[in-house]
Coordinates of C-alpha atoms in Angstrom, one line a residue:
X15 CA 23.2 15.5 21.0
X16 CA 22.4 13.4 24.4
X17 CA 24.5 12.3 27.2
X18 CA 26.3 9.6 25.5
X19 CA 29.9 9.2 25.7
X20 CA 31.9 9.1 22.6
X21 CA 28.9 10.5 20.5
X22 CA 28.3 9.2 17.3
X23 CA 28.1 12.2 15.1
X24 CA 27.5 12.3 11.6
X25 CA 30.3 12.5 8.8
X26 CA 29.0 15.9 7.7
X27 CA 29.1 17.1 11.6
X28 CA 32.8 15.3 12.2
X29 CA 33.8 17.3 9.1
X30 CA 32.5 20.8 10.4
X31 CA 34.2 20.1 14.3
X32 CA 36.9 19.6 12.1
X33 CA 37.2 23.1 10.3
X34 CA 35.6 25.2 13.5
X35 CA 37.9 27.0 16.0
X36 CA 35.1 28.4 18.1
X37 CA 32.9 26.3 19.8
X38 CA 30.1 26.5 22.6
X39 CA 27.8 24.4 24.9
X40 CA 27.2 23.6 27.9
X41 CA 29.8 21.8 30.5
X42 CA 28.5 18.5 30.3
X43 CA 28.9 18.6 26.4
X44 CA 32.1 20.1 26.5
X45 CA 33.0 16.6 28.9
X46 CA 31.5 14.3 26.1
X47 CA 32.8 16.1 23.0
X48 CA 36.2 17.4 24.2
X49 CA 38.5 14.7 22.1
X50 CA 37.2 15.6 19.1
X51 CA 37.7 19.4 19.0
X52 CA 40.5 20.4 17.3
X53 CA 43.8 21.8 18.3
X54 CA 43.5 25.3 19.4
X55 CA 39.6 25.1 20.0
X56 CA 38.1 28.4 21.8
X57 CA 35.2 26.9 24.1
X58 CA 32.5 29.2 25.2
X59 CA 30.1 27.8 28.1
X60 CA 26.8 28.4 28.0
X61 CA 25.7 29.8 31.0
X62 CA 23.4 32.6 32.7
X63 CA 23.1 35.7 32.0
X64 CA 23.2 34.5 28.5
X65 CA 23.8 38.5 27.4
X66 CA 27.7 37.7 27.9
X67 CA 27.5 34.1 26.0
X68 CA 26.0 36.2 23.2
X69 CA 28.5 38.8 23.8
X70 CA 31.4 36.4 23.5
X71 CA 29.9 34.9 20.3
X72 CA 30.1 38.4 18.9
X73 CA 33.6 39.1 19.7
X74 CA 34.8 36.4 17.3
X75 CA 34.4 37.1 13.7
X76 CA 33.8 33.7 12.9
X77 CA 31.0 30.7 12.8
X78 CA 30.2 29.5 16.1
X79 CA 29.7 25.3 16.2
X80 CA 26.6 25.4 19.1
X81 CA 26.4 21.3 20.8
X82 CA 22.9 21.6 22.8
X83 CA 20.9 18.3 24.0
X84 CA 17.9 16.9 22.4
X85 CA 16.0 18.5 19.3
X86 CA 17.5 21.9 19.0
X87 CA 14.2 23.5 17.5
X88 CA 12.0 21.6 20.4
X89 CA 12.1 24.1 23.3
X90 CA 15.9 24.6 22.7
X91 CA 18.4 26.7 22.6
X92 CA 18.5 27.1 18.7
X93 CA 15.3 28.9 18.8
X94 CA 17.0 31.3 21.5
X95 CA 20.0 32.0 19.1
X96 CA 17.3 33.0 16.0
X97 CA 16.3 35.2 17.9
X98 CA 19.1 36.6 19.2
X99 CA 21.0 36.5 15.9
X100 CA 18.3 36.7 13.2
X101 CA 19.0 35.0 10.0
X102 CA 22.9 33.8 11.0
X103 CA 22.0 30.2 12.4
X104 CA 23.0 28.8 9.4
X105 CA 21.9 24.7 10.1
X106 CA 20.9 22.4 12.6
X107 CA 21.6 18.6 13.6
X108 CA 18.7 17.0 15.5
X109 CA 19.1 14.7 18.3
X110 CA 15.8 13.0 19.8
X111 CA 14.7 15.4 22.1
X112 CA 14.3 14.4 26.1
X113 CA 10.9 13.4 25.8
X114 CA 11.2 11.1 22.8
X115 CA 13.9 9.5 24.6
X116 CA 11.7 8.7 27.8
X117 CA 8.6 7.7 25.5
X118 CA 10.7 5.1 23.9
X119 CA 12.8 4.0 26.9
X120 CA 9.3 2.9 28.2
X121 CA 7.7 1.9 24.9
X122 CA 4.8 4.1 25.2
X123 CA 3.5 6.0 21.8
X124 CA 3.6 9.8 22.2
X125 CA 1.8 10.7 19.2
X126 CA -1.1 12.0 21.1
X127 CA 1.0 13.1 23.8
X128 CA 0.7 17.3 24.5
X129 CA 3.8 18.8 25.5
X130 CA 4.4 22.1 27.8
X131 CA 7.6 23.5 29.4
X132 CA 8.0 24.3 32.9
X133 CA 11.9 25.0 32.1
X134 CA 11.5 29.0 33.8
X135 CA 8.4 29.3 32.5
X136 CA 4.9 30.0 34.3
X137 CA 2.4 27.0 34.8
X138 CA -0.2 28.1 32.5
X139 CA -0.2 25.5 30.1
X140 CA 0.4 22.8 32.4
X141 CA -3.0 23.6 34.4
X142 CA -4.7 24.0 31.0
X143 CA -3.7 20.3 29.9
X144 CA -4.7 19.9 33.2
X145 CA -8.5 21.5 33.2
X146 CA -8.8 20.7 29.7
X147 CA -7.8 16.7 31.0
X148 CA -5.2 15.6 28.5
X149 CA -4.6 12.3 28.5
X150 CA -0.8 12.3 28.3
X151 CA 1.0 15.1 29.1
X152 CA 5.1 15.4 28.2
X153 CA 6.5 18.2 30.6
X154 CA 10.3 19.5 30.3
X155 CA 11.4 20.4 34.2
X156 CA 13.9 22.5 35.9
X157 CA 15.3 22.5 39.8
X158 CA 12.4 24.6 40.3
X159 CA 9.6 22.9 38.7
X160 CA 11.0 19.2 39.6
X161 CA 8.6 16.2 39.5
X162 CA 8.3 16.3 43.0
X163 CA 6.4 20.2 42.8
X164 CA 4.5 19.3 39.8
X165 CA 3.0 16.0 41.3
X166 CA 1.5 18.0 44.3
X167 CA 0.5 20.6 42.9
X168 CA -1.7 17.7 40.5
X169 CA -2.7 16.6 44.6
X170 CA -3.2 19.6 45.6
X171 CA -6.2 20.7 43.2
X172 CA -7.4 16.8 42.9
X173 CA -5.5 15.6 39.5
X174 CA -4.7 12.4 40.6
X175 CA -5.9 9.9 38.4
X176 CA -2.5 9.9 36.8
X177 CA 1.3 8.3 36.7
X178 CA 3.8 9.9 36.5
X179 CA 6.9 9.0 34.6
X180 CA 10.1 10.3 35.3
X181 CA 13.5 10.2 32.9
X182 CA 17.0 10.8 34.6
X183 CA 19.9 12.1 32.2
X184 CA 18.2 10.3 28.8
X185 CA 20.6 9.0 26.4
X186 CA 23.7 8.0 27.8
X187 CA 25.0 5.3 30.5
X188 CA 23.7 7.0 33.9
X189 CA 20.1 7.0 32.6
X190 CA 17.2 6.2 34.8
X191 CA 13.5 5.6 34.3
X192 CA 10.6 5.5 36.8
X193 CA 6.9 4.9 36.8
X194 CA 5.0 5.6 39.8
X195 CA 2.0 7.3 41.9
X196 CA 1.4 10.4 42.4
X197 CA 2.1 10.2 46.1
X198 CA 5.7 8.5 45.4
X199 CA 6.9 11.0 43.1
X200 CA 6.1 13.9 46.3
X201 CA 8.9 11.8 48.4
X202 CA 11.5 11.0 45.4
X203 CA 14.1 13.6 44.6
X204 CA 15.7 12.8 40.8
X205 CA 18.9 13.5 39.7
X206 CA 18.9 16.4 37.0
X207 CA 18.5 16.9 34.1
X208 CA 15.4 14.8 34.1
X209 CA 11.7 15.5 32.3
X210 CA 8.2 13.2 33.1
X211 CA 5.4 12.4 31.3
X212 CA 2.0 12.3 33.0
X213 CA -0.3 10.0 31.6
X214 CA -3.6 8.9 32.7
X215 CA -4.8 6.2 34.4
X216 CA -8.2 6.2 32.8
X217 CA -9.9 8.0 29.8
X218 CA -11.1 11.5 31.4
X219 CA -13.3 13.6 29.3
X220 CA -13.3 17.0 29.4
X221 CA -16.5 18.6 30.3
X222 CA -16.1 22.2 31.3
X223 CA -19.1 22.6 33.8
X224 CA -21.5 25.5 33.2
X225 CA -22.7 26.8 36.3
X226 CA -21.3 26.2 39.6
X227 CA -23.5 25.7 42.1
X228 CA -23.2 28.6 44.7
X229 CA -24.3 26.5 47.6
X230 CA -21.0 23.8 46.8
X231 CA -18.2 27.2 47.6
X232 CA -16.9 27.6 50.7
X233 CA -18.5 31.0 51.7
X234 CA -17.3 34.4 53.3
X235 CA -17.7 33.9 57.0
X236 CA -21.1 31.4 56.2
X237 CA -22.5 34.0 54.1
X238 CA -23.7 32.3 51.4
X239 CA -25.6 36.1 49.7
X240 CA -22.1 37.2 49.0
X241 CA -21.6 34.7 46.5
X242 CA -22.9 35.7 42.3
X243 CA -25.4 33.4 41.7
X244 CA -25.0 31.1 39.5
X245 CA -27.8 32.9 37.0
X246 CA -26.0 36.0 37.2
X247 CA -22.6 35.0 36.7
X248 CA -23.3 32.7 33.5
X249 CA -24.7 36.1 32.3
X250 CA -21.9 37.8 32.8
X251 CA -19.4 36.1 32.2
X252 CA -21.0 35.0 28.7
X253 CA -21.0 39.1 28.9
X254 CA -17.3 39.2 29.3
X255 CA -16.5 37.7 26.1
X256 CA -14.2 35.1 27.2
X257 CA -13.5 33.3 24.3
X258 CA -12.1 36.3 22.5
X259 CA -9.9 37.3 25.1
X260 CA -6.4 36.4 26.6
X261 CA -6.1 38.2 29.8
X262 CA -9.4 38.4 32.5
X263 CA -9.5 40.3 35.6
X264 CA -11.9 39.6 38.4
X265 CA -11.7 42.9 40.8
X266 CA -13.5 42.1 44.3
X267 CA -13.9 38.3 44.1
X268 CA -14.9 37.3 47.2
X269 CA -15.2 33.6 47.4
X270 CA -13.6 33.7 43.9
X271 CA -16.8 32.2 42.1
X272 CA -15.9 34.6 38.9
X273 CA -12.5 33.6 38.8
X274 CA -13.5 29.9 39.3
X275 CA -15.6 29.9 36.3
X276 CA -13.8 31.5 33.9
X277 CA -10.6 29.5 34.1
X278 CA -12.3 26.4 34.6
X279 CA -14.4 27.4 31.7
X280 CA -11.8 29.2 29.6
X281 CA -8.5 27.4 30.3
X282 CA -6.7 29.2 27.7
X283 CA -7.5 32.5 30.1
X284 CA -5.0 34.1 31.9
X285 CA -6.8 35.0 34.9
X286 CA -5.9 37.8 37.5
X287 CA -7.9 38.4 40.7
X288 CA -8.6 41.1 43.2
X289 CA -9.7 41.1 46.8
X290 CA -9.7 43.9 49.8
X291 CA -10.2 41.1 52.5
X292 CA -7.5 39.4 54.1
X293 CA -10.1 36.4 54.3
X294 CA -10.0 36.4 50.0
X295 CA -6.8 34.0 51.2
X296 CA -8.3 31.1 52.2
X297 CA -11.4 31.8 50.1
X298 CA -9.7 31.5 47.0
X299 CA -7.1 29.0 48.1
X300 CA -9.9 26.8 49.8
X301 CA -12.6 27.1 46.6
X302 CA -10.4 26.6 43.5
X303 CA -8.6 23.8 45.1
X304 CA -12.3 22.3 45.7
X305 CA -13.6 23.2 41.7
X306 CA -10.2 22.3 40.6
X307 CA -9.0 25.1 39.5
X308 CA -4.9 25.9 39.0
X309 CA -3.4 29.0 38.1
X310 CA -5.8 31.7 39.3
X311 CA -2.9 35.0 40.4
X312 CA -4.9 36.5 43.4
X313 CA -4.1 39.9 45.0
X314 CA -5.3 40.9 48.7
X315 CA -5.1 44.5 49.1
X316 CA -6.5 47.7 47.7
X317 CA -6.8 47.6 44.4
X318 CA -6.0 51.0 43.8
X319 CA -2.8 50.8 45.5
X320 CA -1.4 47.3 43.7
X321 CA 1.7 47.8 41.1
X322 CA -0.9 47.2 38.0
X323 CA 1.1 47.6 35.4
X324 CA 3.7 44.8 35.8
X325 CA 0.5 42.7 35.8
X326 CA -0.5 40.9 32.2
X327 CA -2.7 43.7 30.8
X328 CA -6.8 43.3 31.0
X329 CA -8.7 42.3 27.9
X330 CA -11.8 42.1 30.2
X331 CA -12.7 42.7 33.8
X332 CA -15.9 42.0 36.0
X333 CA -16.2 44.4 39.0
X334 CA -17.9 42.4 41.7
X335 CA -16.7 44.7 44.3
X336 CA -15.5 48.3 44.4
X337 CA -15.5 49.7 48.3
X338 CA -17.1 53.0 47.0
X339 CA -14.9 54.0 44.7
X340 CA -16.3 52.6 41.3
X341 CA -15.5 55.5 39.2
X342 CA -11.6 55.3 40.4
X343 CA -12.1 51.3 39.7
X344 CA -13.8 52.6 36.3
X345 CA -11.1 54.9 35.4
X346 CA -8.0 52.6 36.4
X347 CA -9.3 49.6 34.5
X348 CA -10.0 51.3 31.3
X349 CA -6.8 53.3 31.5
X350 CA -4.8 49.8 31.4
X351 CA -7.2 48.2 29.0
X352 CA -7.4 50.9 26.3
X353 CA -10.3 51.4 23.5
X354 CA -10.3 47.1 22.9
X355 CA -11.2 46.7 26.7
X356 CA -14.5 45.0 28.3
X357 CA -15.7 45.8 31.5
X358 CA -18.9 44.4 33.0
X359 CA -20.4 45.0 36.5
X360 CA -23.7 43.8 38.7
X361 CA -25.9 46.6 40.2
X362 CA -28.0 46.3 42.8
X363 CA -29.1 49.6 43.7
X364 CA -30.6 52.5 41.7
X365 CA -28.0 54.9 42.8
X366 CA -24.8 52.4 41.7
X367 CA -26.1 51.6 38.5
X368 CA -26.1 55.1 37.8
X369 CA -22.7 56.0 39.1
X370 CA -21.7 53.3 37.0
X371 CA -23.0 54.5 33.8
X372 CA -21.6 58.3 34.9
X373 CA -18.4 56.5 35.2
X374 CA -18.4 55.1 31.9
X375 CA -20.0 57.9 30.3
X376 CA -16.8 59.9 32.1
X377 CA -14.0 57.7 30.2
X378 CA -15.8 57.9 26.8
X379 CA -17.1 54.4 26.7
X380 CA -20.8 53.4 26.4
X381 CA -23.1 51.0 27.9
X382 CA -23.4 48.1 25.1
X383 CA -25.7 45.6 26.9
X384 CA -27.9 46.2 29.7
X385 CA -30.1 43.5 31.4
X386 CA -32.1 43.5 34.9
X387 CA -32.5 40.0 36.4
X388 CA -33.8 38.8 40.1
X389 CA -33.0 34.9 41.3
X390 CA -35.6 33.3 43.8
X391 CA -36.5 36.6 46.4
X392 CA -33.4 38.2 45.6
X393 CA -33.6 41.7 45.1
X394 CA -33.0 42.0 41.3
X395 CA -29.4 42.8 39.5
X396 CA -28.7 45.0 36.8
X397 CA -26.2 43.0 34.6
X398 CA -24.5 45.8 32.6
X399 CA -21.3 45.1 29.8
X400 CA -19.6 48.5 28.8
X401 CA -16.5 48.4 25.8
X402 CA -14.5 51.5 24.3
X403 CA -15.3 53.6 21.8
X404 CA -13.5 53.1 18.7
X405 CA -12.6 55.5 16.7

């Protein structure tokens, strides 16, 4: 349903309010649906933790009648319920969903419009609609993630050829509509519930880059050598395997040039970084703002020491930094990974590259790929890519 008043339901939906007892929804519904429950109706609110709603729906030992807003199946609380209750939701009545609403309130075709949820969920997909430069962009909200947050965070990392626009309770006689600027939307606060849709202002290909230029990254205290260069890190991250994987761990990034690439490269990636230095702050803040890249999770600290395993699990890892303890790094990485996991590291010294093939050796993986390059008069690296063994 939406927020009208008096709803205009279907005959076949008057006729089953009619023979249900047990109702649910949330309190706004119950306000515009209340008249036509019948006499003796047993309302359950849907609210958090939702363990006790489903609790309370199990008491009863009979059908529950669910009211939710919008398109029950589109981000809803339907698909919730099949999978709370597998093979008991029974039938569904679509409304227009929120988004819908707004695209026709404002006459705008959202055919080719993507669509992600930011309703308690992480900003992955927004910032890959944003790297991979969608054109129009449909985004459900919360009172965390309001217009206000998502507009400067598209500021902050330099997504601003956009509008932005904004629905207010869709669908019934308080709604509200606005189109405006970035730099508006940071100073507005909407009424909830409300959703947006971002829509360019002008066509914007995408064209992920390959190869940043090292010299364009803010360095580590002006130290321009501690950045991969740009030869070496196409190498390995082709290395990596990107395209196959989900989950990417960058351990000892630096100025974050690894990370950079890969996410702006891979959007789909989840990426994870890793950085001893207190400085990694501002480098990474500072650099992917600059490339333009959201969404990189960075950790300062030892390694080692960091609560891993609550962490998205590696599918692949580049070690660009180990503090002398590569076989612990070795070890700790592969543990997590298990016999599917990719793991390629740099050498420059005779005596790393083979602590790093003891290491490996040491967990029962193997060398795979093996390549020794020098850039200008750099001393030459020893690009290696080591996966399990399987069985």
């Amino acid at each position: 349903m939406n927020d009208e008043k008096s709803p205009l339901f279907p005959d076949e939906v008057r006729r089953l309010i009619a023979e249900h007892r047990i109702f649910s929804g949330g309190r706004r519904h119950r306000e515009l649906v209340g008249e036509l429950l019948p006499e003796g109706a047993v309302w359950i609110d849907i609210v958090v933790p939702l363990s006790d709603v489903y609790a309370q729906y199990r008491h009863y030992d009979e059908p529950v009648l669910v009211f939710a807003s919008g398109d029950p199946l589109f981000f809803g609380f339907t698909t919730t319920l099949m999978r709370e209750f597998e093979g008991r939701v029974t039938k569904t009545f679509p409304s227009f969903s929120s988004l819908q609403m707004l695209a026709h309130a404002l006459r705008l075709p959202y055919h080719d419009m993507r669509v992600v949820s930011l309703t308690g969920r992480p900003w992955h997909e927004f910032d890959r609609a944003l790297i991979e430069r969608a054109h129009k962009v449909g985004v459900l909200t919360d009172r965390k993630n309001t217009p206000a947050t998502i507009a400067k965070r598209m500021i902050d990392y330099g997504y601003t050829a956009y509008r932005m626009h904004v629905g207010v309770r869709l669908g019934g006689e308080r709604e509200e509509t606005y189109s405006l600027p970035l730099e508006e939307v940071i100073t507005k606060d909407f009424a909830h519930p409300n959703c947006l849709i971002i829509e360019a202002v002008e066509p914007q290909p995408y064209d992920a880059p390959l190869g940043l230029k090292e010299l364009d990254f803010f360095p580590l205290n002006g130290r321009v050598n501690m950045i991969t260069k740009m030869p070496i890190r196409l190498v390995s991250l082709s290395l990596l395997e990107l395209e196959r994987r989900r989950s990417f761990w960058d351990v000892g990034f630096c100025t974050g040039s690894v990370s950079i690439e890969a996410k702006l490269r891979y959007p789909h990636l989840t990426v994870t970084a890793f950085e001893v230095r207190e400085e990694g702050t501002e480098l990474m803040e500072t650099n992917s703002r600059r490339f333009h890249a959201p969404g990189i999770d960075y950790h300062i600290g030892d390694f080692l020491a960091q609560p891993l395993e609550s962490l998205p699990r590696p599918e692949a890892a580049f070690i660009g930094g180990h503090g002398g303890r590569l076989p612990e790094f070795v070890a700790r990485l592969a543990e997590l990974m298990g016999k599917d996991g990719i793991i390629v590291f740099n050498s420059v010294s005779e005596e790393t590259l083979q602590l790093f093939r003891d290491s490996i050796a040491e967990i029962g993986w193997a060398i795979t790929y093996e390549t020794r390059l020098a850039v200008d008069s750099h001393n030459p690296i020893t690009i290696l890519q080591a996966k399990g063994r399987r069985d």
